PDB file of C-alpha atoms in Angstrom:
ATOM      1  CA  MET A   1      -0.723 -19.691  13.122  1.00 96.00           C
ATOM      2  CA  GLN A   2       2.002 -20.497  10.862  1.00 98.00           C
ATOM      3  CA  ILE A   3       2.632 -18.870   7.475  1.00 98.00           C
ATOM      4  CA  GLY A   4       4.960 -18.734   4.811  1.00 98.00           C
ATOM      5  CA  ILE A   5       6.155 -15.257   3.468  1.00 98.00           C
ATOM      6  CA  ILE A   6       7.822 -14.944   0.111  1.00 98.00           C
ATOM      7  CA  GLY A   7       9.527 -11.605  -0.755  1.00 97.00           C
ATOM      8  CA  LEU A   8      10.980  -9.796   2.108  1.00 97.00           C
ATOM      9  CA  GLY A   9      11.381  -6.140   0.981  1.00 93.00           C
ATOM     10  CA  ARG A  10      10.189  -2.885   2.751  1.00 88.00           C
ATOM     11  CA  MET A  11       6.715  -4.272   3.318  1.00 93.00           C
ATOM     12  CA  GLY A  12       7.152  -8.048   3.365  1.00 96.00           C
ATOM     13  CA  GLY A  13       9.972  -8.153   5.883  1.00 97.00           C
ATOM     14  CA  ASN A  14       7.867  -5.766   8.203  1.00 96.00           C
ATOM     15  CA  ILE A  15       4.823  -7.985   7.765  1.00 97.00           C
ATOM     16  CA  ALA A  16       6.977 -10.893   9.046  1.00 98.00           C
ATOM     17  CA  VAL A  17       8.266  -9.072  11.943  1.00 97.00           C
ATOM     18  CA  ARG A  18       4.771  -7.752  12.842  1.00 97.00           C
ATOM     19  CA  LEU A  19       3.414 -11.107  12.926  1.00 98.00           C
ATOM     20  CA  SER A  20       6.053 -12.614  15.032  1.00 98.00           C
ATOM     21  CA  ARG A  21       5.392  -9.933  17.630  1.00 97.00           C
ATOM     22  CA  HIS A  22       1.661 -11.341  17.862  1.00 97.00           C
ATOM     23  CA  GLY A  23       2.814 -14.747  18.390  1.00 97.00           C
ATOM     24  CA  HIS A  24       2.717 -15.973  14.685  1.00 98.00           C
ATOM     25  CA  ASP A  25       5.272 -18.351  13.241  1.00 98.00           C
ATOM     26  CA  VAL A  26       6.775 -17.194   9.935  1.00 98.00           C
ATOM     27  CA  VAL A  27       8.728 -19.304   7.365  1.00 98.00           C
ATOM     28  CA  LEU A  28      10.729 -16.719   5.365  1.00 98.00           C
ATOM     29  CA  PHE A  29      12.123 -16.998   1.780  1.00 98.00           C
ATOM     30  CA  ASP A  30      13.670 -14.099  -0.550  1.00 97.00           C
ATOM     31  CA  ARG A  31      15.913 -14.553  -3.518  1.00 95.00           C
ATOM     32  CA  ASP A  32      18.563 -12.896  -1.431  1.00 96.00           C
ATOM     33  CA  PRO A  33      19.916 -15.050   1.292  1.00 96.00           C
ATOM     34  CA  ALA A  34      21.183 -12.194   3.122  1.00 97.00           C
ATOM     35  CA  THR A  35      17.854 -10.683   3.480  1.00 97.00           C
ATOM     36  CA  VAL A  36      16.339 -13.790   4.775  1.00 98.00           C
ATOM     37  CA  GLY A  37      18.900 -13.752   7.486  1.00 97.00           C
ATOM     38  CA  LYS A  38      18.313 -10.267   8.419  1.00 97.00           C
ATOM     39  CA  VAL A  39      14.687 -10.532   8.763  1.00 97.00           C
ATOM     40  CA  ARG A  40      14.670 -13.784  10.699  1.00 98.00           C
ATOM     41  CA  ASP A  41      17.102 -11.912  12.970  1.00 97.00           C
ATOM     42  CA  ARG A  42      14.532  -9.150  13.479  1.00 97.00           C
ATOM     43  CA  THR A  43      11.687 -11.504  14.325  1.00 97.00           C
ATOM     44  CA  GLU A  44      10.600 -12.188  17.917  1.00 95.00           C
ATOM     45  CA  GLY A  45      10.562 -15.163  20.181  1.00 94.00           C
ATOM     46  CA  GLY A  46      12.574 -17.460  17.726  1.00 93.00           C
ATOM     47  CA  ARG A  47       9.450 -17.353  15.502  1.00 97.00           C
ATOM     48  CA  GLY A  48      11.273 -16.875  12.116  1.00 98.00           C
ATOM     49  CA  ILE A  49      12.468 -19.787  10.166  1.00 98.00           C
ATOM     50  CA  ALA A  50      14.690 -19.289   7.098  1.00 98.00           C
ATOM     51  CA  ALA A  51      14.006 -21.287   3.826  1.00 98.00           C
ATOM     52  CA  ASP A  52      16.412 -21.366   0.985  1.00 96.00           C
ATOM     53  CA  SER A  53      13.880 -21.997  -1.694  1.00 97.00           C
ATOM     54  CA  VAL A  54       9.896 -21.831  -2.469  1.00 98.00           C
ATOM     55  CA  PRO A  55       9.843 -25.772  -2.262  1.00 98.00           C
ATOM     56  CA  ASP A  56      11.824 -25.578   1.033  1.00 98.00           C
ATOM     57  CA  LEU A  57       9.373 -22.803   2.591  1.00 98.00           C
ATOM     58  CA  VAL A  58       6.319 -25.044   1.601  1.00 98.00           C
ATOM     59  CA  SER A  59       7.818 -28.023   2.991  1.00 98.00           C
ATOM     60  CA  LYS A  60       8.568 -26.215   6.338  1.00 98.00           C
ATOM     61  CA  LEU A  61       4.907 -25.402   6.709  1.00 98.00           C
ATOM     62  CA  THR A  62       3.571 -28.032   9.015  1.00 96.00           C
ATOM     63  CA  ALA A  63      -0.144 -26.783   9.835  1.00 95.00           C
ATOM     64  CA  ALA A  64      -3.142 -28.965   8.221  1.00 95.00           C
ATOM     65  CA  ARG A  65      -3.693 -25.924   5.939  1.00 97.00           C
ATOM     66  CA  LYS A  66      -0.720 -24.413   4.574  1.00 98.00           C
ATOM     67  CA  ILE A  67      -0.753 -20.506   4.365  1.00 98.00           C
ATOM     68  CA  VAL A  68       1.604 -18.474   1.878  1.00 98.00           C
ATOM     69  CA  TRP A  69       1.790 -14.974   1.649  1.00 98.00           C
ATOM     70  CA  VAL A  70       3.406 -13.568  -1.536  1.00 98.00           C
ATOM     71  CA  MET A  71       4.660 -10.218  -1.230  1.00 97.00           C
ATOM     72  CA  LEU A  72       6.350  -9.137  -4.444  1.00 96.00           C
ATOM     73  CA  PRO A  73       6.207  -6.677  -7.237  1.00 92.00           C
ATOM     74  CA  ALA A  74       3.094  -6.922  -9.454  1.00 90.00           C
ATOM     75  CA  GLY A  75       3.636  -8.694 -12.745  1.00 92.00           C
ATOM     76  CA  GLU A  76       5.822 -11.369 -14.045  1.00 95.00           C
ATOM     77  CA  ILE A  77       7.633 -12.043 -10.781  1.00 96.00           C
ATOM     78  CA  THR A  78       4.401 -12.584  -8.876  1.00 97.00           C
ATOM     79  CA  GLU A  79       2.683 -14.611 -11.673  1.00 97.00           C
ATOM     80  CA  ALA A  80       5.917 -16.935 -11.639  1.00 97.00           C
ATOM     81  CA  ALA A  81       5.506 -17.307  -7.881  1.00 97.00           C
ATOM     82  CA  VAL A  82       1.935 -18.225  -8.103  1.00 98.00           C
ATOM     83  CA  GLN A  83       2.288 -20.655 -10.740  1.00 97.00           C
ATOM     84  CA  GLU A  84       5.151 -22.358  -8.696  1.00 98.00           C
ATOM     85  CA  LEU A  85       3.038 -22.586  -5.842  1.00 98.00           C
ATOM     86  CA  SER A  86       0.276 -23.979  -7.631  1.00 97.00           C
ATOM     87  CA  GLY A  87       2.344 -27.158  -7.942  1.00 97.00           C
ATOM     88  CA  LEU A  88       3.472 -27.318  -4.498  1.00 98.00           C
ATOM     89  CA  LEU A  89       0.342 -26.516  -2.440  1.00 98.00           C
ATOM     90  CA  GLY A  90      -2.591 -28.956  -1.791  1.00 97.00           C
ATOM     91  CA  ARG A  91      -6.384 -28.918  -1.391  1.00 97.00           C
ATOM     92  CA  ASP A  92      -7.516 -26.354   1.181  1.00 97.00           C
ATOM     93  CA  ASP A  93      -4.274 -24.679   1.204  1.00 98.00           C
ATOM     94  CA  ILE A  94      -4.258 -20.891   1.095  1.00 98.00           C
ATOM     95  CA  LEU A  95      -2.226 -18.635  -1.139  1.00 98.00           C
ATOM     96  CA  ILE A  96      -2.320 -14.906  -0.463  1.00 98.00           C
ATOM     97  CA  ASP A  97      -1.188 -12.099  -2.869  1.00 98.00           C
ATOM     98  CA  GLY A  98      -0.339  -8.989  -0.693  1.00 96.00           C
ATOM     99  CA  GLY A  99       1.124  -6.929  -3.508  1.00 93.00           C
ATOM    100  CA  ASN A 100      -0.580  -4.687  -5.987  1.00 92.00           C
ATOM    101  CA  THR A 101      -1.710  -7.036  -8.424  1.00 95.00           C
ATOM    102  CA  TYR A 102      -4.286  -6.022 -11.311  1.00 96.00           C
ATOM    103  CA  TYR A 103      -7.679  -7.334  -9.936  1.00 97.00           C
ATOM    104  CA  LYS A 104      -8.391  -9.213 -13.160  1.00 97.00           C
ATOM    105  CA  ASP A 105      -5.246 -11.347 -12.866  1.00 97.00           C
ATOM    106  CA  ASP A 106      -6.568 -12.367  -9.380  1.00 98.00           C
ATOM    107  CA  ILE A 107      -9.812 -13.348 -11.008  1.00 98.00           C
ATOM    108  CA  ARG A 108      -8.022 -15.635 -13.340  1.00 98.00           C
ATOM    109  CA  ARG A 109      -5.516 -16.876 -10.831  1.00 98.00           C
ATOM    110  CA  ALA A 110      -8.411 -17.768  -8.175  1.00 98.00           C
ATOM    111  CA  ALA A 111     -10.257 -19.872 -10.841  1.00 98.00           C
ATOM    112  CA  GLN A 112      -7.147 -21.663 -11.952  1.00 97.00           C
ATOM    113  CA  LEU A 113      -6.258 -22.384  -8.528  1.00 98.00           C
ATOM    114  CA  ALA A 114      -9.769 -23.449  -7.585  1.00 98.00           C
ATOM    115  CA  GLU A 115      -9.386 -26.133  -9.960  1.00 97.00           C
ATOM    116  CA  LYS A 116      -6.902 -27.834  -7.735  1.00 97.00           C
ATOM    117  CA  GLY A 117      -8.756 -26.990  -4.448  1.00 97.00           C
ATOM    118  CA  ILE A 118      -6.401 -24.103  -3.446  1.00 98.00           C
ATOM    119  CA  HIS A 119      -7.760 -21.129  -1.973  1.00 98.00           C
ATOM    120  CA  TYR A 120      -6.611 -17.700  -3.477  1.00 98.00           C
ATOM    121  CA  ILE A 121      -6.973 -14.329  -1.555  1.00 98.00           C
ATOM    122  CA  ASP A 122      -5.988 -11.021  -2.779  1.00 98.00           C
ATOM    123  CA  VAL A 123      -4.962  -8.591  -0.182  1.00 98.00           C
ATOM    124  CA  GLY A 124      -4.726  -4.917  -0.848  1.00 96.00           C
ATOM    125  CA  THR A 125      -2.209  -3.763   1.574  1.00 94.00           C
ATOM    126  CA  SER A 126      -1.692   0.088   2.668  1.00 91.00           C
ATOM    127  CA  GLY A 127       0.686   1.323   5.210  1.00 85.00           C
ATOM    128  CA  GLY A 128       4.093   1.372   3.415  1.00 80.00           C
ATOM    129  CA  VAL A 129       7.179   1.485   5.560  1.00 79.00           C
ATOM    130  CA  TRP A 130       5.245   2.877   8.448  1.00 85.00           C
ATOM    131  CA  GLY A 131       3.177  -0.531   8.706  1.00 90.00           C
ATOM    132  CA  LEU A 132       5.481  -2.250  11.066  1.00 92.00           C
ATOM    133  CA  GLU A 133       4.410  -0.019  13.914  1.00 92.00           C
ATOM    134  CA  ARG A 134       1.124   1.554  12.878  1.00 91.00           C
ATOM    135  CA  GLY A 135      -0.408  -1.567  11.405  1.00 95.00           C
ATOM    136  CA  TYR A 136      -1.532  -2.101   7.916  1.00 95.00           C
ATOM    137  CA  CYS A 137      -4.904  -1.233   6.275  1.00 96.00           C
ATOM    138  CA  MET A 138      -6.244  -4.256   4.295  1.00 97.00           C
ATOM    139  CA  MET A 139      -9.033  -4.949   1.702  1.00 97.00           C
ATOM    140  CA  TYR A 140      -9.090  -8.583   0.776  1.00 98.00           C
ATOM    141  CA  GLY A 141     -11.089 -10.853  -1.757  1.00 98.00           C
ATOM    142  CA  GLY A 142     -11.592 -14.660  -1.689  1.00 98.00           C
ATOM    143  CA  THR A 143     -14.027 -17.246  -0.310  1.00 96.00           C
ATOM    144  CA  LYS A 144     -15.361 -16.736   3.031  1.00 96.00           C
ATOM    145  CA  ASP A 145     -13.964 -19.985   4.386  1.00 95.00           C
ATOM    146  CA  SER A 146     -10.490 -19.020   3.371  1.00 97.00           C
ATOM    147  CA  ALA A 147     -10.913 -15.509   4.596  1.00 97.00           C
ATOM    148  CA  ASP A 148     -12.212 -16.602   8.052  1.00 97.00           C
ATOM    149  CA  HIS A 149      -9.448 -19.170   8.496  1.00 98.00           C
ATOM    150  CA  ILE A 150      -6.707 -16.399   8.094  1.00 98.00           C
ATOM    151  CA  ASP A 151      -8.556 -13.724  10.371  1.00 98.00           C
ATOM    152  CA  PRO A 152      -6.150 -14.121  13.081  1.00 98.00           C
ATOM    153  CA  ILE A 153      -3.201 -13.373  10.621  1.00 98.00           C
ATOM    154  CA  LEU A 154      -5.122 -10.271   9.374  1.00 98.00           C
ATOM    155  CA  GLU A 155      -6.183  -8.976  12.736  1.00 98.00           C
ATOM    156  CA  ALA A 156      -2.505  -8.955  13.993  1.00 97.00           C
ATOM    157  CA  LEU A 157      -1.312  -7.086  11.040  1.00 97.00           C
ATOM    158  CA  ALA A 158      -4.235  -4.510  11.191  1.00 97.00           C
ATOM    159  CA  PRO A 159      -3.936  -1.255  13.215  1.00 95.00           C
ATOM    160  CA  GLY A 160      -6.814  -1.994  15.374  1.00 95.00           C
ATOM    161  CA  LYS A 161      -9.405   0.616  16.644  1.00 93.00           C
ATOM    162  CA  GLY A 162      -6.449   2.550  18.392  1.00 89.00           C
ATOM    163  CA  ASP A 163      -7.750   6.174  19.379  1.00 87.00           C
ATOM    164  CA  VAL A 164      -9.874   6.627  16.152  1.00 86.00           C
ATOM    165  CA  PRO A 165     -13.209   8.086  17.434  1.00 89.00           C
ATOM    166  CA  PRO A 166     -15.855   5.628  16.463  1.00 90.00           C
ATOM    167  CA  THR A 167     -18.145   6.624  13.551  1.00 94.00           C
ATOM    168  CA  PRO A 168     -21.613   7.208  14.626  1.00 93.00           C
ATOM    169  CA  ASP A 169     -24.531   4.816  13.483  1.00 93.00           C
ATOM    170  CA  ARG A 170     -22.034   1.920  12.852  1.00 93.00           C
ATOM    171  CA  ASP A 171     -24.080  -0.297  15.085  1.00 90.00           C
ATOM    172  CA  LYS A 172     -25.839  -2.054  12.204  1.00 92.00           C
ATOM    173  CA  PRO A 173     -26.098  -5.830  11.293  1.00 92.00           C
ATOM    174  CA  ASP A 174     -24.963  -5.065   7.714  1.00 94.00           C
ATOM    175  CA  LEU A 175     -21.604  -3.277   8.449  1.00 95.00           C
ATOM    176  CA  ASP A 176     -18.623  -5.437   8.971  1.00 95.00           C
ATOM    177  CA  PRO A 177     -16.953  -4.573  12.659  1.00 94.00           C
ATOM    178  CA  ARG A 178     -13.615  -5.752  11.186  1.00 96.00           C
ATOM    179  CA  ALA A 179     -13.579  -2.120   9.182  1.00 96.00           C
ATOM    180  CA  GLU A 180     -13.068  -0.523  12.603  1.00 96.00           C
ATOM    181  CA  LYS A 181     -10.003  -2.345  13.160  1.00 96.00           C
ATOM    182  CA  GLY A 182      -8.468  -1.505   9.758  1.00 96.00           C
ATOM    183  CA  TYR A 183      -9.093  -4.560   7.625  1.00 98.00           C
ATOM    184  CA  LEU A 184     -12.271  -5.514   5.486  1.00 98.00           C
ATOM    185  CA  HIS A 185     -13.385  -8.679   3.513  1.00 98.00           C
ATOM    186  CA  CYS A 186     -14.595  -6.960   0.299  1.00 98.00           C
ATOM    187  CA  GLY A 187     -15.984  -9.917  -1.550  1.00 97.00           C
ATOM    188  CA  PRO A 188     -14.776 -12.568  -4.007  1.00 98.00           C
ATOM    189  CA  ALA A 189     -11.469 -12.904  -5.524  1.00 98.00           C
ATOM    190  CA  GLY A 190     -10.200  -9.765  -7.192  1.00 98.00           C
ATOM    191  CA  SER A 191     -12.434  -7.388  -4.960  1.00 98.00           C
ATOM    192  CA  GLY A 192      -9.764  -6.540  -2.503  1.00 98.00           C
ATOM    193  CA  HIS A 193      -7.151  -5.572  -5.158  1.00 98.00           C
ATOM    194  CA  PHE A 194     -10.022  -3.599  -6.909  1.00 98.00           C
ATOM    195  CA  VAL A 195     -10.763  -1.532  -3.926  1.00 97.00           C
ATOM    196  CA  LYS A 196      -6.938  -1.112  -3.127  1.00 96.00           C
ATOM    197  CA  MET A 197      -6.723   0.074  -6.749  1.00 96.00           C
ATOM    198  CA  VAL A 198      -9.178   2.862  -6.436  1.00 96.00           C
ATOM    199  CA  HIS A 199      -7.719   3.631  -3.111  1.00 95.00           C
ATOM    200  CA  ASN A 200      -4.323   4.443  -4.818  1.00 93.00           C
ATOM    201  CA  GLY A 201      -6.295   6.376  -7.526  1.00 95.00           C
ATOM    202  CA  ILE A 202      -7.819   8.572  -4.875  1.00 95.00           C
ATOM    203  CA  GLU A 203      -4.391   9.104  -3.321  1.00 94.00           C
ATOM    204  CA  TYR A 204      -3.279  10.298  -6.612  1.00 94.00           C
ATOM    205  CA  GLY A 205      -5.875  13.060  -6.502  1.00 95.00           C
ATOM    206  CA  MET A 206      -5.181  13.943  -3.140  1.00 96.00           C
ATOM    207  CA  MET A 207      -1.530  14.275  -3.230  1.00 94.00           C
ATOM    208  CA  GLN A 208      -2.027  16.266  -6.544  1.00 95.00           C
ATOM    209  CA  ALA A 209      -4.282  18.813  -4.718  1.00 96.00           C
ATOM    210  CA  PHE A 210      -1.871  19.340  -2.147  1.00 96.00           C
ATOM    211  CA  ALA A 211       1.084  19.740  -4.498  1.00 94.00           C
ATOM    212  CA  GLU A 212      -0.713  22.336  -6.501  1.00 95.00           C
ATOM    213  CA  GLY A 213      -1.815  24.100  -3.466  1.00 96.00           C
ATOM    214  CA  PHE A 214       1.522  24.434  -2.152  1.00 96.00           C
ATOM    215  CA  ASP A 215       2.939  25.389  -5.433  1.00 95.00           C
ATOM    216  CA  ILE A 216       0.394  28.371  -5.688  1.00 96.00           C
ATOM    217  CA  MET A 217       1.498  29.545  -2.258  1.00 96.00           C
ATOM    218  CA  LYS A 218       5.260  28.990  -3.141  1.00 95.00           C
ATOM    219  CA  MET A 219       4.862  31.262  -6.258  1.00 95.00           C
ATOM    220  CA  LYS A 220       2.953  34.055  -4.613  1.00 97.00           C
ATOM    221  CA  ASN A 221       6.241  36.198  -4.301  1.00 95.00           C
ATOM    222  CA  SER A 222       6.641  35.851  -7.892  1.00 95.00           C
ATOM    223  CA  ALA A 223       8.209  39.069  -9.661  1.00 95.00           C
ATOM    224  CA  ALA A 224       5.452  38.557 -12.117  1.00 95.00           C
ATOM    225  CA  LEU A 225       2.816  39.778  -9.505  1.00 96.00           C
ATOM    226  CA  PRO A 226       2.310  43.578  -8.482  1.00 96.00           C
ATOM    227  CA  GLU A 227       4.881  44.118  -5.453  1.00 96.00           C
ATOM    228  CA  ASP A 228       2.081  44.938  -3.203  1.00 96.00           C
ATOM    229  CA  GLN A 229       0.228  41.442  -3.874  1.00 97.00           C
ATOM    230  CA  ARG A 230       3.489  39.553  -3.244  1.00 97.00           C
ATOM    231  CA  PHE A 231       3.618  37.388  -0.079  1.00 97.00           C
ATOM    232  CA  ASP A 232       6.912  35.430   0.975  1.00 96.00           C
ATOM    233  CA  LEU A 233       5.090  32.381   2.652  1.00 97.00           C
ATOM    234  CA  ASN A 234       6.717  29.803   4.850  1.00 97.00           C
ATOM    235  CA  MET A 235       5.678  26.420   3.375  1.00 96.00           C
ATOM    236  CA  ALA A 236       6.753  24.362   6.500  1.00 97.00           C
ATOM    237  CA  ASP A 237       4.912  26.658   8.909  1.00 97.00           C
ATOM    238  CA  ILE A 238       1.696  26.565   6.610  1.00 97.00           C
ATOM    239  CA  ALA A 239       1.915  22.505   6.469  1.00 97.00           C
ATOM    240  CA  GLU A 240       2.251  22.587  10.158  1.00 97.00           C
ATOM    241  CA  VAL A 241      -0.565  24.790  11.004  1.00 97.00           C
ATOM    242  CA  TRP A 242      -2.948  22.877   8.806  1.00 97.00           C
ATOM    243  CA  ARG A 243      -2.068  19.654  10.649  1.00 97.00           C
ATOM    244  CA  ARG A 244      -3.821  21.188  13.829  1.00 96.00           C
ATOM    245  CA  GLY A 245      -7.706  21.139  13.245  1.00 93.00           C
ATOM    246  CA  SER A 246      -7.768  21.927   9.686  1.00 96.00           C
ATOM    247  CA  VAL A 247     -10.372  19.998   7.324  1.00 96.00           C
ATOM    248  CA  VAL A 248      -7.458  19.018   5.150  1.00 96.00           C
ATOM    249  CA  SER A 249      -5.550  17.432   8.050  1.00 95.00           C
ATOM    250  CA  SER A 250      -4.366  14.039   6.923  1.00 94.00           C
ATOM    251  CA  TRP A 251      -1.334  11.692   6.989  1.00 91.00           C
ATOM    252  CA  LEU A 252      -0.385  13.039   3.607  1.00 94.00           C
ATOM    253  CA  LEU A 253      -0.231  16.464   5.271  1.00 96.00           C
ATOM    254  CA  ASP A 254       1.770  15.078   7.903  1.00 95.00           C
ATOM    255  CA  LEU A 255       4.363  13.518   5.543  1.00 93.00           C
ATOM    256  CA  THR A 256       4.496  17.092   3.653  1.00 96.00           C
ATOM    257  CA  ALA A 257       5.060  18.929   6.773  1.00 96.00           C
ATOM    258  CA  GLU A 258       7.706  16.515   7.867  1.00 95.00           C
ATOM    259  CA  ALA A 259       9.629  16.981   4.372  1.00 95.00           C
ATOM    260  CA  LEU A 260       9.312  20.727   4.570  1.00 96.00           C
ATOM    261  CA  ALA A 261      10.493  21.077   8.053  1.00 96.00           C
ATOM    262  CA  LYS A 262      13.523  19.054   6.974  1.00 95.00           C
ATOM    263  CA  ASN A 263      14.267  21.216   4.016  1.00 95.00           C
ATOM    264  CA  ALA A 264      11.628  23.791   2.748  1.00 91.00           C
ATOM    265  CA  SER A 265      13.350  23.764  -0.778  1.00 92.00           C
ATOM    266  CA  LEU A 266      13.222  20.036  -1.318  1.00 92.00           C
ATOM    267  CA  SER A 267      16.103  20.446  -3.200  1.00 92.00           C
ATOM    268  CA  GLU A 268      16.841  16.596  -2.720  1.00 92.00           C
ATOM    269  CA  PHE A 269      14.039  15.715  -4.995  1.00 90.00           C
ATOM    270  CA  THR A 270      13.871  16.346  -8.698  1.00 87.00           C
ATOM    271  CA  GLY A 271      10.085  16.035  -8.999  1.00 87.00           C
ATOM    272  CA  GLU A 272      10.188  13.280 -11.551  1.00 87.00           C
ATOM    273  CA  VAL A 273       7.104  11.409 -10.158  1.00 88.00           C
ATOM    274  CA  ALA A 274       6.699   7.769 -10.981  1.00 86.00           C
ATOM    275  CA  ASP A 275       3.295   5.793 -11.076  1.00 88.00           C
ATOM    276  CA  SER A 276       3.212   2.292  -9.996  1.00 79.00           C
ATOM    277  CA  GLY A 277       0.187   1.114 -12.235  1.00 87.00           C
ATOM    278  CA  GLU A 278      -2.747   1.395  -9.919  1.00 92.00           C
ATOM    279  CA  GLY A 279      -3.865   5.016 -11.058  1.00 93.00           C
ATOM    280  CA  ARG A 280      -3.789   3.704 -14.718  1.00 95.00           C
ATOM    281  CA  TRP A 281      -5.756   0.805 -13.642  1.00 95.00           C
ATOM    282  CA  THR A 282      -8.394   2.984 -11.862  1.00 96.00           C
ATOM    283  CA  LEU A 283      -8.898   5.044 -15.060  1.00 96.00           C
ATOM    284  CA  GLU A 284      -9.320   1.762 -16.977  1.00 96.00           C
ATOM    285  CA  ALA A 285     -12.113   0.743 -14.685  1.00 96.00           C
ATOM    286  CA  ALA A 286     -13.787   4.120 -14.748  1.00 96.00           C
ATOM    287  CA  ILE A 287     -13.890   4.057 -18.751  1.00 97.00           C
ATOM    288  CA  GLU A 288     -15.160   0.341 -18.494  1.00 97.00           C
ATOM    289  CA  GLU A 289     -17.904   1.606 -16.159  1.00 97.00           C
ATOM    290  CA  SER A 290     -18.358   5.147 -18.059  1.00 97.00           C
ATOM    291  CA  VAL A 291     -17.808   6.690 -14.944  1.00 97.00           C
ATOM    292  CA  PRO A 292     -16.113  10.453 -14.891  1.00 96.00           C
ATOM    293  CA  ALA A 293     -12.796  10.749 -13.079  1.00 96.00           C
ATOM    294  CA  PRO A 294     -11.388  14.057 -14.107  1.00 96.00           C
ATOM    295  CA  VAL A 295      -9.321  14.591 -11.019  1.00 96.00           C
ATOM    296  CA  ILE A 296      -7.605  11.079 -11.110  1.00 95.00           C
ATOM    297  CA  THR A 297      -6.867  11.654 -14.717  1.00 96.00           C
ATOM    298  CA  ALA A 298      -5.483  14.787 -14.396  1.00 95.00           C
ATOM    299  CA  SER A 299      -3.359  13.894 -11.483  1.00 95.00           C
ATOM    300  CA  LEU A 300      -2.104  10.709 -13.459  1.00 94.00           C
ATOM    301  CA  PHE A 301      -1.111  12.820 -16.530  1.00 92.00           C
ATOM    302  CA  THR A 302       0.718  15.425 -14.395  1.00 90.00           C
ATOM    303  CA  ARG A 303       2.994  12.536 -13.303  1.00 91.00           C
ATOM    304  CA  PHE A 304       3.636  11.640 -17.094  1.00 89.00           C
ATOM    305  CA  ARG A 305       4.411  15.462 -17.549  1.00 84.00           C
ATOM    306  CA  SER A 306       6.704  15.686 -14.492  1.00 86.00           C
ATOM    307  CA  ARG A 307       9.309  13.344 -16.200  1.00 83.00           C
ATOM    308  CA  THR A 308       9.931  15.842 -19.080  1.00 79.00           C
ATOM    309  CA  GLY A 309      10.095  18.877 -16.765  1.00 76.00           C
ATOM    310  CA  ASN A 310       8.802  19.813 -13.193  1.00 68.00           C
ATOM    311  CA  ASN A 311       8.416  22.309 -10.751  1.00 78.00           C
ATOM    312  CA  TYR A 312       7.780  22.729  -6.987  1.00 87.00           C
ATOM    313  CA  ALA A 313       4.479  20.700  -6.943  1.00 87.00           C
ATOM    314  CA  GLU A 314       6.182  17.750  -8.405  1.00 87.00           C
ATOM    315  CA  LYS A 315       8.924  17.884  -5.645  1.00 90.00           C
ATOM    316  CA  ILE A 316       6.030  17.970  -3.033  1.00 90.00           C
ATOM    317  CA  LEU A 317       4.514  14.646  -4.596  1.00 91.00           C
ATOM    318  CA  SER A 318       7.977  12.939  -4.466  1.00 90.00           C
ATOM    319  CA  ALA A 319       8.571  14.080  -0.949  1.00 91.00           C
ATOM    320  CA  MET A 320       4.960  12.507  -0.098  1.00 90.00           C
ATOM    321  CA  ARG A 321       5.683   9.234  -2.003  1.00 90.00           C
ATOM    322  CA  PHE A 322       9.149   8.818  -0.102  1.00 89.00           C
ATOM    323  CA  GLY A 323       7.406   9.713   3.133  1.00 88.00           C
ATOM    324  CA  PHE A 324       4.718   7.044   2.886  1.00 87.00           C
ATOM    325  CA  GLY A 325       6.265   4.239   0.870  1.00 82.00           C
ATOM    326  CA  GLY A 326      10.031   4.852   0.763  1.00 82.00           C
ATOM    327  CA  HIS A 327       9.831   5.551  -2.983  1.00 82.00           C
ATOM    328  CA  VAL A 328      12.987   6.792  -4.354  1.00 82.00           C
ATOM    329  CA  GLU A 329      13.204   8.748  -7.612  1.00 78.00           C
ATOM    330  CA  LYS A 330      14.972   7.007 -10.402  1.00 72.00           C
ATOM    331  CA  LYS A 331      18.015   8.606 -11.278  1.00 56.00           C
TER     332      LYS A 331
END
């Protein structure tokens, strides 16, 4: 299939390259022409075509149903791109937002575009800087027709079954087999980003639990404790042993172990931990639904506090964020 990709940053560029590896043609645009050239050169089989503007990108899409994937930061820049594309795409064309857009904006956009016959799909995309090789876990919302049409693209981006053991009792007609491959049509427009939003809220809580646990162990040699109760624990070794058969083993723990093996003091991190919006939105949804979410709430507030003073726990958080997403602390 042929698809246009707008925004060739850490994830957008890798998405384009992964698609080209699976035989799809990609038309590329970024506001930085040098970035376009670099991503085009990384695509395989000559399947990358450079565009010098959004209208140029759309004009180079030759399929009967044009498909454009927008991979830009949530907010005004994505909104502007969607509005520009609404004037360039035609009936039955498909516009995909693969960023971290607020799901209520998806619902609004989908309704506006539907008036012109344009299909809107929101794709919550998880995989960070590792997605090129590992694949991307994707949760998406939109009409069944449009979702089915882009299935070959999503299957190419997804991790696939790999060597993950199958879950027992999944051979039921009401369970979607695509979930086992790492991608899932969640429902109407907005549902994909809603599920991804909650995913990131859960991520906040998991990261915070690891951070607090390592901080407790780190402080076990504190002079405030009786001498016979002090332990000088090796954080890198503990992270490593937990990776091997422990019930808390996970990718986040893998990233923590990698960071600690490199530098157990994590001195390259200040511990000033940013939040990119999804945690806040998750709590807004919890409040609207009257659902208690104390763990996610506490983890978000800890990130706020980290910007006025921080400790080893926040450095653990920073190390994990850098590991999975390449997030660099603001200086």
